[in-house]
Amino acid sequence: MQDTKTRILDAAERLLADRGLAACSIRAVTAAAGVNLGAVNYHFRTKQDLIQAVFARRLKPLNRERLAELDACEARAGDRAVPLEDLLHAFLAPAMNLERDGTAFVRLLGRMYTEPYLDSQRIFAAELGEVVQRFFRAFHRTLPQLPPEELFWRLFFTVAIMAQTLAAGSLLRHISKGLCNPSDLQGAQIRLIQFAGAGLGAPVAGTRKSRKAGKGGSS
Amino acid sequence: MQDTKTRILDAAERLLADRGLAACSIRAVTAAAGVNLGAVNYHFRTKQDLIQAVFARRLKPLNRERLAELDACEARAGDRAVPLEDLLHAFLAPAMNLERDGTAFVRLLGRMYTEPYLDSQRIFAAELGEVVQRFFRAFHRTLPQLPPEELFWRLFFTVAIMAQTLAAGSLLRHISKGLCNPSDLQGAQIRLIQFAGAGLGAPVAGTRKSRKAGKGGSS
DNA sequence: GTCTATAGTACGATAGAC
DNA sequence: GTCTATCGTACTATAGAC
């Protein structure tokens, strides 16, 4: 049996991910953790502070791992740009592995990405910003033909897919009538890298030097 | 001044989108609508019924428009498969236009896609399922090399990008330090179609025969 | 450090006047 | 059809016993 603080963090992580930020009550957390309501106030003060603590516990190691992977990629590439798939792998795989470890954290990550509760989005953006900057430079080197604005958009799309896949994957099972298994994280990761890699590397809309014809007529 | 029922629906749409489903209280809705608390109970009974009514009001016309666009695409294509970009346009443009009309509905759509509140996701999946089936067949015809499972995954990714772009676009402005403007819906739509088009058309991971998919300049 | 007990507030829902 | 008034409940946060 772990200490109270850890039990609260574990229970909060799971319930926040399962129910959403606003719908998860402190009482539900303490009940699930088997501790008393007052313990949350002692260890974390408010609900917002608890959410932030749950978030920080996983995110800092996660981002450290991402940057370590990125460093390894760049060392491997030497003077050349890092291959696109390697960059995507460095960013995505650490998150996927966390989920595989049985934590609900990555689903929570997806929630904080979307749900406007308290200042969660600001916390999220602040923590992610640092990693985004580092990866942005690496992606820019690999895809020098993309203007920075375009690259930001596409990285945003990439993170959006990751967040939704991990936060709302169960919808996929439902819509595909069981054909797709969103719990297959390995398969999801491969598909995500394939899809986002193609999207990131797509020619810039409006330029002519792509092999593909421009956009067909709209009505 | 519109009637009470419409005022409630309008206020609820905006507040649900702004605050999230769980964090939006009926009292906040009635206060914003300038009507009495009891009116919600009279017109909609429960909060869940109100959410469903907000949702149904826009989604049915939206999906009808999507299917009409799809019909037009297929008529234009004749015996051939509909070009990929046209399919994406038929699916995405009606939603983008709704947002342009000043409604907050598409942000709400993004919320319901992600936030696990009451049975919102079930409602969402049920309403969307019909359109997905129709579009699935059309996409399958345009991309016959993709196994159904693969195509479902990629359509899921595509919808994920759309939902997140419209629900959490403000994050993009923040992370890009103002470089990207997520309110530019026209630009977002073009970029989304470009990105998702390349992702959908990417070769299946593990196979060697790449088709026309536009991987521009990855190393 | 953990618990009990509770203050204070906001909520969803509804009954009943008009 | 709209409003007032209110019931019962659940919540966050905290004070104080142990």
CSV table of C-alpha atoms (C1' of nucleotides) in Angstrom, one decimal:
chain,number,residue,atom,x,y,z
A,1,MET,CA,0.0,0.0,0.0
A,2,GLN,CA,1.5,3.3,-1.1
A,3,ASP,CA,1.3,6.5,0.8
A,4,THR,CA,-1.8,8.7,0.7
A,5,LYS,CA,-0.4,11.3,-1.6
A,6,THR,CA,0.5,8.8,-4.3
A,7,ARG,CA,-2.9,7.0,-3.9
A,8,ILE,CA,-4.6,10.3,-4.4
A,9,LEU,CA,-2.6,11.1,-7.5
A,10,ASP,CA,-3.2,7.7,-9.0
A,11,ALA,CA,-6.9,7.8,-8.4
A,12,ALA,CA,-7.2,11.4,-9.6
A,13,GLU,CA,-5.3,10.6,-12.8
A,14,ARG,CA,-7.7,7.8,-13.6
A,15,LEU,CA,-10.9,9.6,-12.7
A,16,LEU,CA,-9.9,12.8,-14.4
A,17,ALA,CA,-9.2,10.9,-17.6
A,18,ASP,CA,-12.3,8.8,-17.3
A,19,ARG,CA,-14.8,11.5,-16.5
A,20,GLY,CA,-13.3,14.7,-17.7
A,21,LEU,CA,-11.9,17.5,-15.5
A,22,ALA,CA,-15.1,19.3,-14.5
A,23,ALA,CA,-17.1,16.1,-13.9
A,24,CYS,CA,-14.5,14.5,-11.7
A,25,SER,CA,-15.1,15.5,-8.1
A,26,ILE,CA,-12.6,15.4,-5.3
A,27,ARG,CA,-15.0,13.2,-3.3
A,28,ALA,CA,-14.9,10.6,-6.1
A,29,VAL,CA,-11.1,10.7,-6.0
A,30,THR,CA,-10.8,10.3,-2.3
A,31,ALA,CA,-13.4,7.5,-2.3
A,32,ALA,CA,-11.6,5.7,-5.1
A,33,ALA,CA,-8.3,6.2,-3.3
A,34,GLY,CA,-9.7,5.0,0.0
A,35,VAL,CA,-8.6,8.1,1.8
A,36,ASN,CA,-10.4,10.8,3.5
A,37,LEU,CA,-11.7,14.0,1.9
A,38,GLY,CA,-9.5,16.2,4.0
A,39,ALA,CA,-6.3,14.6,2.8
A,40,VAL,CA,-6.6,16.3,-0.6
A,41,ASN,CA,-6.7,19.7,1.1
A,42,TYR,CA,-3.7,18.8,3.2
A,43,HIS,CA,-1.5,17.6,0.3
A,44,PHE,CA,-2.7,19.7,-2.6
A,45,ARG,CA,-5.0,22.4,-1.3
A,46,THR,CA,-7.4,23.0,-4.1
A,47,LYS,CA,-8.8,20.9,-7.0
A,48,GLN,CA,-6.9,22.9,-9.5
A,49,ASP,CA,-3.6,22.3,-7.6
A,50,LEU,CA,-4.4,18.6,-7.6
A,51,ILE,CA,-4.9,18.6,-11.3
A,52,GLN,CA,-1.7,20.4,-11.8
A,53,ALA,CA,0.1,18.0,-9.6
A,54,VAL,CA,-1.3,15.0,-11.5
A,55,PHE,CA,-0.2,16.6,-14.7
A,56,ALA,CA,3.3,17.6,-13.6
A,57,ARG,CA,4.1,14.2,-12.2
A,58,ARG,CA,4.0,12.5,-15.6
A,59,LEU,CA,4.6,15.4,-18.0
A,60,LYS,CA,8.1,16.4,-16.9
A,61,PRO,CA,9.6,12.9,-17.3
A,62,LEU,CA,7.6,12.4,-20.5
A,63,ASN,CA,9.1,15.6,-22.0
A,64,ARG,CA,12.5,14.7,-20.8
A,65,GLU,CA,12.2,11.4,-22.6
A,66,ARG,CA,11.0,13.1,-25.7
A,67,LEU,CA,14.0,15.4,-25.7
A,68,ALA,CA,16.4,12.5,-25.0
A,69,GLU,CA,14.9,10.7,-28.0
A,70,LEU,CA,15.3,13.8,-30.1
A,71,ASP,CA,18.9,14.2,-29.0
A,72,ALA,CA,19.6,10.5,-30.0
A,73,CYS,CA,18.0,11.1,-33.4
A,74,GLU,CA,20.1,14.2,-34.0
A,75,ALA,CA,23.3,12.4,-32.9
A,76,ARG,CA,22.4,9.5,-35.3
A,77,ALA,CA,21.8,11.9,-38.2
A,78,GLY,CA,25.0,13.7,-37.8
A,79,ASP,CA,25.1,16.7,-40.2
A,80,ARG,CA,22.0,15.7,-42.1
A,81,ALA,CA,18.4,16.5,-41.1
A,82,VAL,CA,16.7,13.9,-39.0
A,83,PRO,CA,14.3,11.7,-41.0
A,84,LEU,CA,10.7,12.7,-40.6
A,85,GLU,CA,9.5,9.4,-39.2
A,86,ASP,CA,12.2,9.5,-36.6
A,87,LEU,CA,11.1,12.9,-35.4
A,88,LEU,CA,7.5,11.7,-35.1
A,89,HIS,CA,8.6,8.6,-33.3
A,90,ALA,CA,10.6,10.6,-30.8
A,91,PHE,CA,7.6,12.8,-30.1
A,92,LEU,CA,4.9,10.1,-30.0
A,93,ALA,CA,6.5,6.9,-28.7
A,94,PRO,CA,7.2,8.2,-25.1
A,95,ALA,CA,3.5,9.1,-24.7
A,96,MET,CA,2.3,5.8,-26.2
A,97,ASN,CA,4.6,3.9,-23.9
A,98,LEU,CA,3.2,5.7,-20.8
A,99,GLU,CA,-0.2,4.6,-21.7
A,100,ARG,CA,1.0,1.0,-22.2
A,101,ASP,CA,2.3,1.1,-18.7
A,102,GLY,CA,-1.2,1.2,-17.5
A,103,THR,CA,-1.5,4.8,-16.6
A,104,ALA,CA,-4.4,6.9,-17.7
A,105,PHE,CA,-2.2,9.9,-18.1
A,106,VAL,CA,-2.2,10.3,-21.9
A,107,ARG,CA,-6.0,10.3,-21.9
A,108,LEU,CA,-5.8,13.0,-19.4
A,109,LEU,CA,-3.4,14.8,-21.7
A,110,GLY,CA,-6.0,14.7,-24.4
A,111,ARG,CA,-8.6,16.2,-22.0
A,112,MET,CA,-6.4,19.1,-21.0
A,113,TYR,CA,-5.8,19.7,-24.6
A,114,THR,CA,-9.5,20.3,-25.2
A,115,GLU,CA,-11.5,20.9,-22.1
A,116,PRO,CA,-11.6,24.5,-20.9
A,117,TYR,CA,-11.6,23.9,-17.2
A,118,LEU,CA,-10.0,26.4,-14.8
A,119,ASP,CA,-6.6,27.2,-16.3
A,120,SER,CA,-5.8,23.7,-17.5
A,121,GLN,CA,-5.2,24.8,-21.1
A,122,ARG,CA,-2.7,27.5,-20.0
A,123,ILE,CA,-0.9,25.0,-17.9
A,124,PHE,CA,-0.8,22.6,-20.8
A,125,ALA,CA,0.4,25.1,-23.3
A,126,ALA,CA,3.1,26.3,-21.0
A,127,GLU,CA,4.5,22.8,-20.3
A,128,LEU,CA,4.2,21.7,-23.9
A,129,GLY,CA,5.6,24.9,-25.3
A,130,GLU,CA,9.2,24.1,-24.5
A,131,VAL,CA,9.1,20.7,-26.2
A,132,VAL,CA,7.3,22.2,-29.1
A,133,GLN,CA,10.0,24.8,-29.6
A,134,ARG,CA,12.8,22.2,-29.7
A,135,PHE,CA,10.9,19.9,-32.0
A,136,PHE,CA,9.8,22.8,-34.1
A,137,ARG,CA,13.4,23.5,-35.0
A,138,ALA,CA,14.1,19.9,-35.8
A,139,PHE,CA,11.0,19.6,-38.0
A,140,HIS,CA,11.9,22.8,-39.7
A,141,ARG,CA,15.3,21.4,-40.6
A,142,THR,CA,13.8,18.2,-41.9
A,143,LEU,CA,11.1,20.1,-43.9
A,144,PRO,CA,12.8,23.3,-44.9
A,145,GLN,CA,10.3,23.9,-47.7
A,146,LEU,CA,7.5,24.6,-45.2
A,147,PRO,CA,7.1,28.2,-44.0
A,148,PRO,CA,7.0,28.4,-40.2
A,149,GLU,CA,3.3,29.2,-40.1
A,150,GLU,CA,2.5,26.2,-42.2
A,151,LEU,CA,4.7,24.0,-40.0
A,152,PHE,CA,3.0,25.2,-36.8
A,153,TRP,CA,-0.3,24.3,-38.3
A,154,ARG,CA,0.8,20.9,-39.3
A,155,LEU,CA,2.4,20.1,-35.9
A,156,PHE,CA,-0.8,21.3,-34.3
A,157,PHE,CA,-2.7,18.8,-36.5
A,158,THR,CA,-0.3,16.1,-35.5
A,159,VAL,CA,-0.7,16.7,-31.8
A,160,ALA,CA,-4.5,16.9,-32.3
A,161,ILE,CA,-4.5,13.4,-33.8
A,162,MET,CA,-2.4,12.0,-30.9
A,163,ALA,CA,-4.6,13.7,-28.3
A,164,GLN,CA,-7.9,12.5,-29.8
A,165,THR,CA,-6.6,9.0,-30.5
A,166,LEU,CA,-5.7,8.6,-26.9
A,167,ALA,CA,-8.5,10.5,-25.3
A,168,ALA,CA,-11.4,9.4,-27.5
A,169,GLY,CA,-10.2,6.2,-29.0
A,170,SER,CA,-13.2,4.3,-27.8
A,171,LEU,CA,-15.3,6.2,-30.3
A,172,LEU,CA,-13.3,4.7,-33.1
A,173,ARG,CA,-14.2,1.2,-32.0
A,174,HIS,CA,-17.9,2.2,-31.9
A,175,ILE,CA,-18.0,4.0,-35.3
A,176,SER,CA,-16.1,1.2,-37.0
A,177,LYS,CA,-18.4,-1.3,-35.4
A,178,GLY,CA,-15.6,-3.1,-33.8
A,179,LEU,CA,-13.4,-3.4,-36.9
A,180,CYS,CA,-10.7,-1.1,-35.3
A,181,ASN,CA,-9.1,-1.7,-32.0
A,182,PRO,CA,-8.0,1.5,-30.4
A,183,SER,CA,-6.3,-0.4,-27.6
A,184,ASP,CA,-3.7,-1.6,-30.0
A,185,LEU,CA,-1.3,1.2,-29.2
A,186,GLN,CA,1.5,-0.3,-31.3
A,187,GLY,CA,-0.8,-0.3,-34.4
A,188,ALA,CA,-2.1,3.2,-33.6
A,189,GLN,CA,1.4,4.5,-33.3
A,190,ILE,CA,2.4,3.1,-36.7
A,191,ARG,CA,-0.7,4.4,-38.3
A,192,LEU,CA,-0.3,7.8,-36.7
A,193,ILE,CA,3.3,8.2,-37.9
A,194,GLN,CA,2.3,7.1,-41.4
A,195,PHE,CA,-0.6,9.5,-41.6
A,196,ALA,CA,1.0,12.5,-39.9
A,197,GLY,CA,4.3,11.9,-41.8
A,198,ALA,CA,2.4,12.1,-45.1
A,199,GLY,CA,0.5,15.2,-43.9
A,200,LEU,CA,3.6,17.0,-42.7
A,201,GLY,CA,5.4,16.3,-45.9
A,202,ALA,CA,2.6,17.3,-48.2
A,203,PRO,CA,3.3,20.0,-50.6
A,204,VAL,CA,2.2,23.5,-49.5
A,205,ALA,CA,-1.2,24.2,-50.8
A,206,GLY,CA,-1.2,26.8,-53.6
A,207,THR,CA,2.3,25.9,-54.9
A,208,ARG,CA,2.6,24.4,-58.3
A,209,LYS,CA,5.6,22.3,-58.0
A,210,SER,CA,3.7,19.4,-56.5
A,211,ARG,CA,3.2,16.3,-58.5
A,212,LYS,CA,-0.5,16.3,-57.7
A,213,ALA,CA,-3.0,18.4,-59.4
A,214,GLY,CA,-4.6,21.2,-57.5
A,215,LYS,CA,-7.8,21.0,-55.7
A,216,GLY,CA,-10.8,19.9,-57.6
A,217,GLY,CA,-13.8,22.1,-58.1
A,218,SER,CA,-15.9,22.8,-55.2
A,219,SER,CA,-19.6,23.3,-55.8
B,1,MET,CA,-36.3,39.4,-29.6
B,2,GLN,CA,-36.7,35.7,-30.4
B,3,ASP,CA,-38.8,33.3,-28.4
B,4,THR,CA,-37.6,31.8,-25.2
B,5,LYS,CA,-36.9,28.4,-26.6
B,6,THR,CA,-34.5,29.8,-29.3
B,7,ARG,CA,-32.9,32.1,-26.8
B,8,ILE,CA,-32.1,29.2,-24.5
B,9,LEU,CA,-30.8,27.1,-27.4
B,10,ASP,CA,-28.5,30.0,-28.5
B,11,ALA,CA,-27.2,30.7,-25.1
B,12,ALA,CA,-26.7,27.0,-24.3
B,13,GLU,CA,-24.8,26.5,-27.6
B,14,ARG,CA,-22.4,29.2,-26.8
B,15,LEU,CA,-21.8,28.4,-23.1
B,16,LEU,CA,-21.5,24.7,-23.7
B,17,ALA,CA,-18.9,25.4,-26.3
B,18,ASP,CA,-17.1,28.0,-24.2
B,19,ARG,CA,-17.0,26.1,-20.9
B,20,GLY,CA,-17.4,22.5,-21.7
B,21,LEU,CA,-20.4,20.3,-21.1
B,22,ALA,CA,-20.0,19.5,-17.4
B,23,ALA,CA,-18.9,23.0,-16.4
B,24,CYS,CA,-21.8,24.7,-18.1
B,25,SER,CA,-24.7,25.1,-15.7
B,26,ILE,CA,-28.3,25.5,-16.6
B,27,ARG,CA,-28.4,28.6,-14.4
B,28,ALA,CA,-25.6,30.2,-16.4
B,29,VAL,CA,-27.6,29.4,-19.6
B,30,THR,CA,-30.8,31.0,-18.4
B,31,ALA,CA,-28.9,34.0,-17.0
B,32,ALA,CA,-27.2,34.5,-20.4
B,33,ALA,CA,-30.5,34.0,-22.3
B,34,GLY,CA,-32.3,36.4,-20.0
B,35,VAL,CA,-35.0,33.9,-19.1
B,36,ASN,CA,-36.0,32.2,-16.0
B,37,LEU,CA,-34.5,29.0,-14.7
B,38,GLY,CA,-37.8,27.2,-14.9
B,39,ALA,CA,-38.1,27.7,-18.6
B,40,VAL,CA,-35.5,25.1,-19.3
B,41,ASN,CA,-37.5,22.5,-17.4
B,42,TYR,CA,-40.6,23.4,-19.4
B,43,HIS,CA,-39.0,23.3,-22.8
B,44,PHE,CA,-36.4,20.7,-22.4
B,45,ARG,CA,-36.9,18.9,-19.1
B,46,THR,CA,-33.3,17.9,-18.2
B,47,LYS,CA,-29.8,19.2,-18.9
B,48,GLN,CA,-29.1,16.2,-21.0
B,49,ASP,CA,-32.2,16.8,-23.1
B,50,LEU,CA,-31.2,20.4,-23.5
B,51,ILE,CA,-27.7,19.4,-24.8
B,52,GLN,CA,-29.3,16.9,-27.1
B,53,ALA,CA,-31.6,19.6,-28.5
B,54,VAL,CA,-28.8,22.0,-29.0
B,55,PHE,CA,-26.9,19.3,-30.8
B,56,ALA,CA,-29.8,18.1,-33.0
B,57,ARG,CA,-30.8,21.6,-34.1
B,58,ARG,CA,-27.5,22.1,-36.1
B,59,LEU,CA,-26.3,18.6,-36.7
B,60,LYS,CA,-29.2,17.3,-38.8
B,61,PRO,CA,-29.0,20.2,-41.3
B,62,LEU,CA,-25.3,20.0,-41.3
B,63,ASN,CA,-25.3,16.3,-42.1
B,64,ARG,CA,-27.9,16.9,-44.8
B,65,GLU,CA,-25.7,19.5,-46.4
B,66,ARG,CA,-22.7,17.1,-46.2
B,67,LEU,CA,-24.7,14.4,-48.0
B,68,ALA,CA,-25.9,16.9,-50.6
B,69,GLU,CA,-22.3,17.9,-51.3
B,70,LEU,CA,-21.4,14.3,-51.6
B,71,ASP,CA,-24.2,13.7,-54.0
B,72,ALA,CA,-23.0,16.6,-56.1
B,73,CYS,CA,-19.5,15.3,-56.1
B,74,GLU,CA,-20.6,11.9,-57.2
B,75,ALA,CA,-22.8,13.3,-59.9
B,76,ARG,CA,-19.9,15.3,-61.2
B,77,ALA,CA,-17.5,12.4,-61.1
B,78,GLY,CA,-19.9,10.2,-63.1
B,79,ASP,CA,-18.5,6.6,-63.3
B,80,ARG,CA,-15.1,7.6,-61.8
B,81,ALA,CA,-14.3,7.8,-58.2
B,82,VAL,CA,-14.7,11.2,-56.6
B,83,PRO,CA,-11.3,13.0,-56.2
B,84,LEU,CA,-10.0,12.8,-52.6
B,85,GLU,CA,-9.9,16.6,-52.1
B,86,ASP,CA,-13.6,16.9,-53.2
B,87,LEU,CA,-14.6,14.3,-50.6
B,88,LEU,CA,-12.8,16.1,-47.9
B,89,HIS,CA,-14.3,19.4,-49.0
B,90,ALA,CA,-17.8,17.9,-49.0
B,91,PHE,CA,-17.3,16.7,-45.4
B,92,LEU,CA,-15.5,19.6,-43.9
B,93,ALA,CA,-16.8,22.7,-45.7
B,94,PRO,CA,-20.4,22.6,-44.3
B,95,ALA,CA,-19.0,22.5,-40.8
B,96,MET,CA,-16.6,25.3,-41.4
B,97,ASN,CA,-19.3,27.4,-42.9
B,98,LEU,CA,-21.5,26.9,-39.8
B,99,GLU,CA,-18.8,28.4,-37.7
B,100,ARG,CA,-18.3,31.3,-40.0
B,101,ASP,CA,-22.0,32.0,-39.5
B,102,GLY,CA,-21.2,33.0,-36.0
B,103,THR,CA,-22.5,29.9,-34.2
B,104,ALA,CA,-20.4,28.2,-31.7
B,105,PHE,CA,-21.7,24.9,-32.7
B,106,VAL,CA,-18.6,23.4,-34.2
B,107,ARG,CA,-16.7,24.0,-31.1
B,108,LEU,CA,-19.4,22.2,-29.3
B,109,LEU,CA,-19.1,19.4,-31.8
B,110,GLY,CA,-15.5,19.1,-30.8
B,111,ARG,CA,-16.4,19.0,-27.2
B,112,MET,CA,-18.9,16.2,-27.6
B,113,TYR,CA,-16.3,14.3,-29.5
B,114,THR,CA,-14.0,14.3,-26.6
B,115,GLU,CA,-15.7,15.1,-23.3
B,116,PRO,CA,-17.3,12.1,-21.6
B,117,TYR,CA,-20.3,13.8,-20.1
B,118,LEU,CA,-23.6,11.9,-19.7
B,119,ASP,CA,-24.2,10.0,-22.9
B,120,SER,CA,-23.0,12.8,-25.2
B,121,GLN,CA,-20.5,10.6,-26.9
B,122,ARG,CA,-23.1,8.0,-27.7
B,123,ILE,CA,-25.4,10.6,-29.1
B,124,PHE,CA,-22.5,12.0,-31.1
B,125,ALA,CA,-21.5,8.6,-32.5
B,126,ALA,CA,-25.1,7.7,-33.4
B,127,GLU,CA,-25.7,10.9,-35.3
B,128,LEU,CA,-22.3,10.9,-37.0
B,129,GLY,CA,-22.4,7.2,-37.8
B,130,GLU,CA,-24.9,7.6,-40.6
B,131,VAL,CA,-22.8,10.2,-42.4
B,132,VAL,CA,-19.6,8.2,-41.8
B,133,GLN,CA,-21.1,5.2,-43.5
B,134,ARG,CA,-22.0,7.1,-46.6
B,135,PHE,CA,-18.6,8.9,-46.7
B,136,PHE,CA,-16.8,5.7,-45.9
B,137,ARG,CA,-18.1,4.0,-49.1
B,138,ALA,CA,-17.1,7.1,-51.1
B,139,PHE,CA,-13.6,7.2,-49.6
B,140,HIS,CA,-13.3,3.5,-50.1
B,141,ARG,CA,-14.0,3.9,-53.8
B,142,THR,CA,-11.5,6.7,-54.1
B,143,LEU,CA,-8.8,4.9,-52.1
B,144,PRO,CA,-9.4,1.2,-53.0
B,145,GLN,CA,-5.9,0.2,-52.0
B,146,LEU,CA,-6.7,0.9,-48.3
B,147,PRO,CA,-8.1,-2.0,-46.3
B,148,PRO,CA,-11.3,-1.0,-44.5
B,149,GLU,CA,-9.7,-1.1,-41.1
B,150,GLU,CA,-7.0,1.3,-42.3
B,151,LEU,CA,-9.5,3.6,-43.9
B,152,PHE,CA,-11.5,3.8,-40.6
B,153,TRP,CA,-8.4,4.8,-38.7
B,154,ARG,CA,-7.5,7.5,-41.2
B,155,LEU,CA,-11.0,8.9,-41.3
B,156,PHE,CA,-10.9,8.9,-37.5
B,157,PHE,CA,-7.7,10.9,-37.7
B,158,THR,CA,-9.2,13.3,-40.1
B,159,VAL,CA,-12.3,14.0,-38.0
B,160,ALA,CA,-10.0,14.3,-35.0
B,161,ILE,CA,-8.1,17.1,-36.6
B,162,MET,CA,-11.3,18.9,-37.6
B,163,ALA,CA,-12.7,18.6,-34.1
B,164,GLN,CA,-9.6,19.8,-32.4
B,165,THR,CA,-9.0,22.6,-34.8
B,166,LEU,CA,-12.4,24.0,-34.1
B,167,ALA,CA,-12.6,23.2,-30.4
B,168,ALA,CA,-9.0,24.0,-29.3
B,169,GLY,CA,-7.8,26.3,-32.0
B,170,SER,CA,-6.9,29.0,-29.5
B,171,LEU,CA,-4.1,26.8,-28.3
B,172,LEU,CA,-2.5,27.0,-31.7
B,173,ARG,CA,-2.4,30.8,-31.5
B,174,HIS,CA,-0.7,30.5,-28.1
B,175,ILE,CA,1.8,27.9,-28.9
B,176,SER,CA,2.8,29.5,-32.2
B,177,LYS,CA,3.1,32.8,-30.3
B,178,GLY,CA,0.6,34.5,-32.5
B,179,LEU,CA,2.1,33.4,-35.8
B,180,CYS,CA,-0.9,31.3,-36.7
B,181,ASN,CA,-4.5,32.6,-36.7
B,182,PRO,CA,-7.0,29.8,-35.9
B,183,SER,CA,-9.8,32.2,-36.6
B,184,ASP,CA,-8.9,32.1,-40.3
B,185,LEU,CA,-11.3,29.3,-41.1
B,186,GLN,CA,-10.7,29.5,-44.8
B,187,GLY,CA,-7.0,29.0,-44.3
B,188,ALA,CA,-7.6,26.3,-41.8
B,189,GLN,CA,-9.9,24.4,-44.2
B,190,ILE,CA,-7.3,24.5,-47.0
B,191,ARG,CA,-4.6,23.3,-44.7
B,192,LEU,CA,-6.7,20.7,-43.2
B,193,ILE,CA,-7.7,19.3,-46.6
B,194,GLN,CA,-4.1,19.4,-47.7
B,195,PHE,CA,-2.8,17.6,-44.6
B,196,ALA,CA,-5.6,15.0,-44.3
B,197,GLY,CA,-5.6,14.4,-48.0
B,198,ALA,CA,-1.9,13.5,-47.9
B,199,GLY,CA,-2.5,11.4,-44.8
B,200,LEU,CA,-5.4,9.5,-46.3
B,201,GLY,CA,-3.5,8.9,-49.5
B,202,ALA,CA,-0.3,7.7,-47.8
B,203,PRO,CA,0.8,4.2,-48.7
B,204,VAL,CA,-0.2,1.6,-46.1
B,205,ALA,CA,2.6,1.1,-43.7
B,206,GLY,CA,4.5,-2.1,-44.4
B,207,THR,CA,3.7,-2.2,-48.1
B,208,ARG,CA,6.1,-1.1,-50.8
B,209,LYS,CA,3.9,0.1,-53.6
B,210,SER,CA,3.4,3.8,-53.0
B,211,ARG,CA,0.7,5.4,-55.0
B,212,LYS,CA,0.3,9.0,-55.9
B,213,ALA,CA,0.4,10.1,-52.2
B,214,GLY,CA,2.1,13.4,-51.8
B,215,LYS,CA,5.1,13.0,-49.7
B,216,GLY,CA,6.8,16.2,-50.8
B,217,GLY,CA,10.2,16.8,-49.4
B,218,SER,CA,10.9,14.5,-46.5
B,219,SER,CA,14.5,13.4,-46.5
C,1,DG,C1',-0.2,13.1,8.7
C,2,DT,C1',-4.9,11.6,8.7
C,3,DC,C1',-9.4,11.8,10.1
C,4,DT,C1',-14.4,13.8,11.5
C,5,DA,C1',-17.5,17.3,11.0
C,6,DT,C1',-19.4,21.1,8.9
C,7,DA,C1',-19.7,25.6,6.9
C,8,DG,C1',-21.0,27.8,2.7
C,9,DT,C1',-22.2,27.5,-1.9
C,10,DA,C1',-24.0,26.0,-6.3
C,11,DC,C1',-26.4,22.7,-8.6
C,12,DG,C1',-30.6,20.1,-11.1
C,13,DA,C1',-35.1,19.6,-10.8
C,14,DT,C1',-39.9,20.7,-9.8
C,15,DA,C1',-44.3,22.4,-7.7
C,16,DG,C1',-47.4,25.9,-8.1
C,17,DA,C1',-48.8,30.9,-8.8
C,18,DC,C1',-50.0,33.8,-12.6
D,1,DG,C1',-45.9,29.8,-21.6
D,2,DT,C1',-43.4,32.1,-18.0
D,3,DC,C1',-42.1,33.2,-13.5
D,4,DT,C1',-41.3,32.6,-8.1
D,5,DA,C1',-40.0,29.8,-4.6
D,6,DT,C1',-37.9,25.9,-2.9
D,7,DC,C1',-36.6,21.0,-2.1
D,8,DG,C1',-32.9,17.9,-1.9
D,9,DT,C1',-28.4,17.0,-3.2
D,10,DA,C1',-23.6,17.4,-4.2
D,11,DC,C1',-19.8,20.1,-4.2
D,12,DT,C1',-15.2,22.7,-2.6
D,13,DA,C1',-12.9,24.1,1.1
D,14,DT,C1',-11.7,24.3,5.9
D,15,DA,C1',-11.5,24.1,11.0
D,16,DG,C1',-10.2,21.3,14.5
D,17,DA,C1',-9.8,16.6,16.9
D,18,DC,C1',-6.5,12.9,17.2
